Amino acid sequence: MSNNNLSWKNGIKDGILIALGYFAVSFTFGIMAKKAGMTPFQAVFMSAANLASAGQFGALALIGTSATYLEMALIQLVINLRYCLMSCSLSQKFEAGSGFPHRLLVAFGVTDEIFGVSVCKKGKLNPFYNYGLMSVSIPGWMLGTFCGVVSGGILPARIISALSVALYGMFIAVIVPPAKGNKLLAGIILFSMLLSLLFAQLPILSQISQGFKIIILTVLIAGIAALLFPVKEVADEG
């Protein structure tokens, strides 16, 4: 019991910085959710149930275009499929006594940041460490969403418009640093931008709905990159 308590406290300590980052990003999500016509309850509930920044922003784009349920389901599957791989990788680090209920709860809270922090911990992983990370990071994501959606109905339109630019800054911050040191990744990003432009401008392709455009482009680009530039598997020396 004492070991679980210590692991939980360490998770809370390591999760504080994640929570601060989540607050900033989800604040922007809250503003966009307000512009999409969502109520504070709907926006916060969406953040609590999904915990997927890219998936949630993608959902807002589809809501704005009155996309079908099928499009929404498929785009969420494609965008969030990486979490399945993260969960499989993370499950290999758990202590032997970690049963299915623990694995199920931890899987719900798997995000890019939580996975990154957890997988870098030395030795076996106690599920209570992840519970600690989730205890602060999830409320941080929800609180930022709430503040954003409420501010979206209070702040002047000019300020809301300026804050909405933070979304583009977030995406730039995600893609630029890794691309600087990886020419292959930079090329794939440019190729993705070119294909997106073609899908938006060419007469036939531009008729495809926004949701299916995202699905097609994601699968197409990821498939081409995996086929032409496979990542070599590194043998485990441990």
CSV table of C-alpha atoms in Angstrom, one decimal:
chain,number,residue,atom,x,y,z
A,1,MET,CA,0.0,0.0,0.0
A,2,SER,CA,2.8,2.4,0.9
A,3,ASN,CA,4.5,1.7,-2.5
A,4,ASN,CA,1.2,2.5,-4.3
A,5,ASN,CA,0.8,5.8,-2.3
A,6,LEU,CA,4.4,6.8,-3.1
A,7,SER,CA,4.0,6.0,-6.8
A,8,TRP,CA,0.7,8.0,-6.9
A,9,LYS,CA,2.4,11.1,-5.3
A,10,ASN,CA,5.3,10.8,-7.7
A,11,GLY,CA,2.8,10.7,-10.6
A,12,ILE,CA,1.1,13.9,-9.3
A,13,LYS,CA,4.4,15.7,-9.0
A,14,ASP,CA,5.5,14.7,-12.6
A,15,GLY,CA,2.0,15.5,-13.9
A,16,ILE,CA,1.9,19.2,-12.8
A,17,LEU,CA,3.8,20.4,-15.8
A,18,ILE,CA,1.6,18.3,-18.1
A,19,ALA,CA,-1.5,19.9,-16.5
A,20,LEU,CA,-0.1,23.4,-17.1
A,21,GLY,CA,0.5,22.6,-20.8
A,22,TYR,CA,-2.9,21.0,-21.1
A,23,PHE,CA,-4.6,24.1,-19.6
A,24,ALA,CA,-3.1,26.3,-22.3
A,25,VAL,CA,-4.1,24.1,-25.2
A,26,SER,CA,-7.5,23.2,-23.9
A,27,PHE,CA,-8.3,26.9,-23.3
A,28,THR,CA,-8.0,27.3,-27.1
A,29,PHE,CA,-10.2,24.3,-27.6
A,30,GLY,CA,-12.8,25.8,-25.3
A,31,ILE,CA,-12.9,29.0,-27.3
A,32,MET,CA,-13.3,27.0,-30.5
A,33,ALA,CA,-16.0,24.8,-28.9
A,34,LYS,CA,-17.9,28.0,-28.0
A,35,LYS,CA,-17.7,29.2,-31.6
A,36,ALA,CA,-18.9,25.8,-32.8
A,37,GLY,CA,-22.1,26.3,-30.7
A,38,MET,CA,-21.3,24.0,-27.8
A,39,THR,CA,-22.4,24.7,-24.2
A,40,PRO,CA,-19.9,24.7,-21.3
A,41,PHE,CA,-21.2,21.3,-20.2
A,42,GLN,CA,-20.9,19.7,-23.6
A,43,ALA,CA,-17.3,21.0,-24.1
A,44,VAL,CA,-16.1,19.9,-20.7
A,45,PHE,CA,-17.8,16.6,-21.0
A,46,MET,CA,-16.2,16.1,-24.4
A,47,SER,CA,-12.7,16.8,-22.9
A,48,ALA,CA,-13.4,14.5,-19.9
A,49,ALA,CA,-14.5,11.6,-22.1
A,50,ASN,CA,-12.0,12.0,-24.9
A,51,LEU,CA,-8.7,13.4,-23.7
A,52,ALA,CA,-7.5,13.7,-27.3
A,53,SER,CA,-6.4,17.1,-28.4
A,54,ALA,CA,-6.1,16.3,-32.1
A,55,GLY,CA,-9.3,14.2,-32.1
A,56,GLN,CA,-11.3,16.9,-30.3
A,57,PHE,CA,-10.1,19.7,-32.6
A,58,GLY,CA,-10.8,17.5,-35.6
A,59,ALA,CA,-14.3,16.8,-34.2
A,60,LEU,CA,-15.0,20.5,-34.0
A,61,ALA,CA,-14.0,21.0,-37.6
A,62,LEU,CA,-16.5,18.2,-38.6
A,63,ILE,CA,-19.2,19.6,-36.3
A,64,GLY,CA,-18.8,23.0,-38.1
A,65,THR,CA,-19.4,21.3,-41.5
A,66,SER,CA,-22.4,19.2,-40.3
A,67,ALA,CA,-20.5,15.9,-41.0
A,68,THR,CA,-22.2,12.6,-40.7
A,69,TYR,CA,-21.7,10.3,-37.6
A,70,LEU,CA,-19.9,7.8,-39.8
A,71,GLU,CA,-17.3,10.5,-40.8
A,72,MET,CA,-16.9,11.5,-37.2
A,73,ALA,CA,-16.4,7.9,-36.1
A,74,LEU,CA,-13.9,7.1,-38.8
A,75,ILE,CA,-11.8,10.3,-38.3
A,76,GLN,CA,-11.6,9.6,-34.5
A,77,LEU,CA,-10.5,6.1,-35.2
A,78,VAL,CA,-7.8,7.2,-37.6
A,79,ILE,CA,-6.6,10.2,-35.5
A,80,ASN,CA,-6.5,8.3,-32.2
A,81,LEU,CA,-5.3,4.9,-33.5
A,82,ARG,CA,-1.8,5.8,-32.2
A,83,TYR,CA,-3.1,5.4,-28.6
A,84,CYS,CA,-3.6,1.7,-29.2
A,85,LEU,CA,0.0,1.3,-30.0
A,86,MET,CA,1.0,3.4,-27.0
A,87,SER,CA,-1.2,1.3,-24.7
A,88,CYS,CA,0.4,-1.9,-26.0
A,89,SER,CA,3.9,-0.5,-25.5
A,90,LEU,CA,3.0,0.8,-22.0
A,91,SER,CA,1.5,-2.5,-20.9
A,92,GLN,CA,4.9,-4.2,-21.3
A,93,LYS,CA,6.3,-1.9,-18.5
A,94,PHE,CA,3.7,-2.8,-15.9
A,95,GLU,CA,4.6,-4.8,-12.8
A,96,ALA,CA,3.6,-8.4,-12.9
A,97,GLY,CA,0.7,-7.9,-10.4
A,98,SER,CA,-1.0,-5.3,-12.5
A,99,GLY,CA,-4.4,-6.9,-13.4
A,100,PHE,CA,-6.8,-6.1,-16.2
A,101,PRO,CA,-8.8,-3.4,-14.2
A,102,HIS,CA,-5.6,-1.4,-13.7
A,103,ARG,CA,-4.6,-1.8,-17.3
A,104,LEU,CA,-8.1,-0.7,-18.4
A,105,LEU,CA,-8.0,2.4,-16.3
A,106,VAL,CA,-4.5,3.4,-17.3
A,107,ALA,CA,-5.4,2.9,-21.0
A,108,PHE,CA,-8.2,5.5,-20.7
A,109,GLY,CA,-5.7,8.1,-19.6
A,110,VAL,CA,-3.1,7.4,-22.2
A,111,THR,CA,-2.2,10.6,-24.0
A,112,ASP,CA,1.0,11.6,-25.9
A,113,GLU,CA,2.4,13.4,-22.9
A,114,ILE,CA,1.4,10.8,-20.3
A,115,PHE,CA,2.8,8.1,-22.4
A,116,GLY,CA,6.1,9.9,-22.9
A,117,VAL,CA,6.6,10.5,-19.2
A,118,SER,CA,5.5,7.0,-18.2
A,119,VAL,CA,7.5,5.1,-20.8
A,120,CYS,CA,10.7,6.9,-19.8
A,121,LYS,CA,10.5,5.8,-16.2
A,122,LYS,CA,13.2,3.3,-15.4
A,123,GLY,CA,12.3,-0.2,-14.4
A,124,LYS,CA,8.8,-1.6,-14.1
A,125,LEU,CA,5.8,0.8,-13.8
A,126,ASN,CA,3.3,0.9,-11.0
A,127,PRO,CA,-0.2,1.7,-12.3
A,128,PHE,CA,-0.7,4.1,-9.4
A,129,TYR,CA,2.1,6.3,-10.9
A,130,ASN,CA,-0.2,6.7,-14.0
A,131,TYR,CA,-3.1,7.4,-11.7
A,132,GLY,CA,-1.1,10.2,-10.2
A,133,LEU,CA,-0.4,11.7,-13.7
A,134,MET,CA,-4.0,11.4,-14.6
A,135,SER,CA,-5.2,13.0,-11.3
A,136,VAL,CA,-3.7,16.4,-12.3
A,137,SER,CA,-3.4,16.3,-16.1
A,138,ILE,CA,-7.1,15.4,-16.8
A,139,PRO,CA,-8.5,18.1,-14.4
A,140,GLY,CA,-6.1,20.5,-16.1
A,141,TRP,CA,-7.4,19.6,-19.5
A,142,MET,CA,-11.0,20.0,-18.3
A,143,LEU,CA,-10.4,23.2,-16.4
A,144,GLY,CA,-8.7,24.8,-19.5
A,145,THR,CA,-11.7,23.8,-21.6
A,146,PHE,CA,-14.2,25.3,-19.1
A,147,CYS,CA,-12.3,28.6,-18.9
A,148,GLY,CA,-12.0,28.8,-22.7
A,149,VAL,CA,-15.6,28.1,-23.4
A,150,VAL,CA,-16.7,30.6,-20.7
A,151,SER,CA,-14.3,33.2,-21.9
A,152,GLY,CA,-15.6,32.7,-25.4
A,153,GLY,CA,-18.9,34.2,-24.3
A,154,ILE,CA,-17.4,37.0,-22.3
A,155,LEU,CA,-14.3,38.4,-24.0
A,156,PRO,CA,-14.6,40.8,-26.9
A,157,ALA,CA,-14.6,39.2,-30.4
A,158,ARG,CA,-11.2,40.8,-31.2
A,159,ILE,CA,-9.5,39.1,-28.3
A,160,ILE,CA,-11.2,35.8,-29.0
A,161,SER,CA,-10.0,36.0,-32.6
A,162,ALA,CA,-6.4,36.7,-31.4
A,163,LEU,CA,-6.5,33.8,-28.9
A,164,SER,CA,-7.8,31.4,-31.6
A,165,VAL,CA,-4.5,31.9,-33.4
A,166,ALA,CA,-2.9,29.9,-30.6
A,167,LEU,CA,-4.2,26.7,-32.2
A,168,TYR,CA,-2.0,27.3,-35.3
A,169,GLY,CA,0.9,28.1,-33.0
A,170,MET,CA,0.3,24.8,-31.2
A,171,PHE,CA,0.5,22.8,-34.5
A,172,ILE,CA,3.6,24.8,-35.5
A,173,ALA,CA,5.2,23.9,-32.2
A,174,VAL,CA,4.4,20.3,-32.7
A,175,ILE,CA,5.8,19.9,-36.3
A,176,VAL,CA,8.7,22.3,-36.6
A,177,PRO,CA,11.1,21.1,-33.8
A,178,PRO,CA,11.1,17.5,-34.9
A,179,ALA,CA,11.3,18.5,-38.6
A,180,LYS,CA,14.4,20.6,-38.0
A,181,GLY,CA,16.6,17.6,-37.3
A,182,ASN,CA,14.9,15.1,-39.6
A,183,LYS,CA,14.9,15.8,-43.3
A,184,LEU,CA,12.7,12.8,-44.0
A,185,LEU,CA,10.0,14.1,-41.6
A,186,ALA,CA,10.3,17.6,-43.1
A,187,GLY,CA,9.7,16.2,-46.5
A,188,ILE,CA,6.7,14.2,-45.4
A,189,ILE,CA,5.2,17.3,-43.8
A,190,LEU,CA,5.7,19.3,-47.0
A,191,PHE,CA,4.2,16.4,-49.0
A,192,SER,CA,1.2,16.4,-46.7
A,193,MET,CA,0.7,20.1,-47.2
A,194,LEU,CA,0.9,19.7,-50.9
A,195,LEU,CA,-1.7,16.9,-51.0
A,196,SER,CA,-4.0,18.9,-48.7
A,197,LEU,CA,-3.8,21.9,-51.1
A,198,LEU,CA,-4.6,19.6,-54.1
A,199,PHE,CA,-7.6,18.1,-52.3
A,200,ALA,CA,-8.8,21.7,-51.6
A,201,GLN,CA,-8.3,23.1,-55.1
A,202,LEU,CA,-8.8,20.3,-57.7
A,203,PRO,CA,-12.5,20.2,-58.9
A,204,ILE,CA,-13.2,16.5,-58.2
A,205,LEU,CA,-11.3,16.2,-54.9
A,206,SER,CA,-12.7,19.4,-53.5
A,207,GLN,CA,-16.1,17.9,-53.6
A,208,ILE,CA,-15.1,15.3,-51.0
A,209,SER,CA,-16.4,16.2,-47.5
A,210,GLN,CA,-14.0,17.6,-44.9
A,211,GLY,CA,-14.2,14.5,-42.8
A,212,PHE,CA,-13.4,12.0,-45.5
A,213,LYS,CA,-10.6,14.3,-46.8
A,214,ILE,CA,-8.8,14.0,-43.5
A,215,ILE,CA,-9.3,10.2,-43.4
A,216,ILE,CA,-8.1,9.7,-46.9
A,217,LEU,CA,-5.1,12.0,-46.5
A,218,THR,CA,-4.1,10.5,-43.2
A,219,VAL,CA,-4.2,6.9,-44.4
A,220,LEU,CA,-2.6,7.7,-47.8
A,221,ILE,CA,0.3,9.7,-46.4
A,222,ALA,CA,1.0,7.3,-43.5
A,223,GLY,CA,0.8,4.3,-45.8
A,224,ILE,CA,3.2,5.8,-48.4
A,225,ALA,CA,5.7,6.8,-45.7
A,226,ALA,CA,5.5,3.4,-44.0
A,227,LEU,CA,6.0,1.7,-47.4
A,228,LEU,CA,8.9,3.8,-48.7
A,229,PHE,CA,10.6,4.7,-45.4
A,230,PRO,CA,10.0,1.9,-42.9
A,231,VAL,CA,11.5,2.3,-39.4
A,232,LYS,CA,14.0,-0.3,-38.6
A,233,GLU,CA,13.3,-2.3,-35.5
A,234,VAL,CA,16.0,-1.9,-32.8
A,235,ALA,CA,16.9,-5.1,-30.9
A,236,ASP,CA,16.3,-4.9,-27.2
A,237,GLU,CA,19.7,-5.0,-25.5
A,238,GLY,CA,18.2,-5.4,-22.0
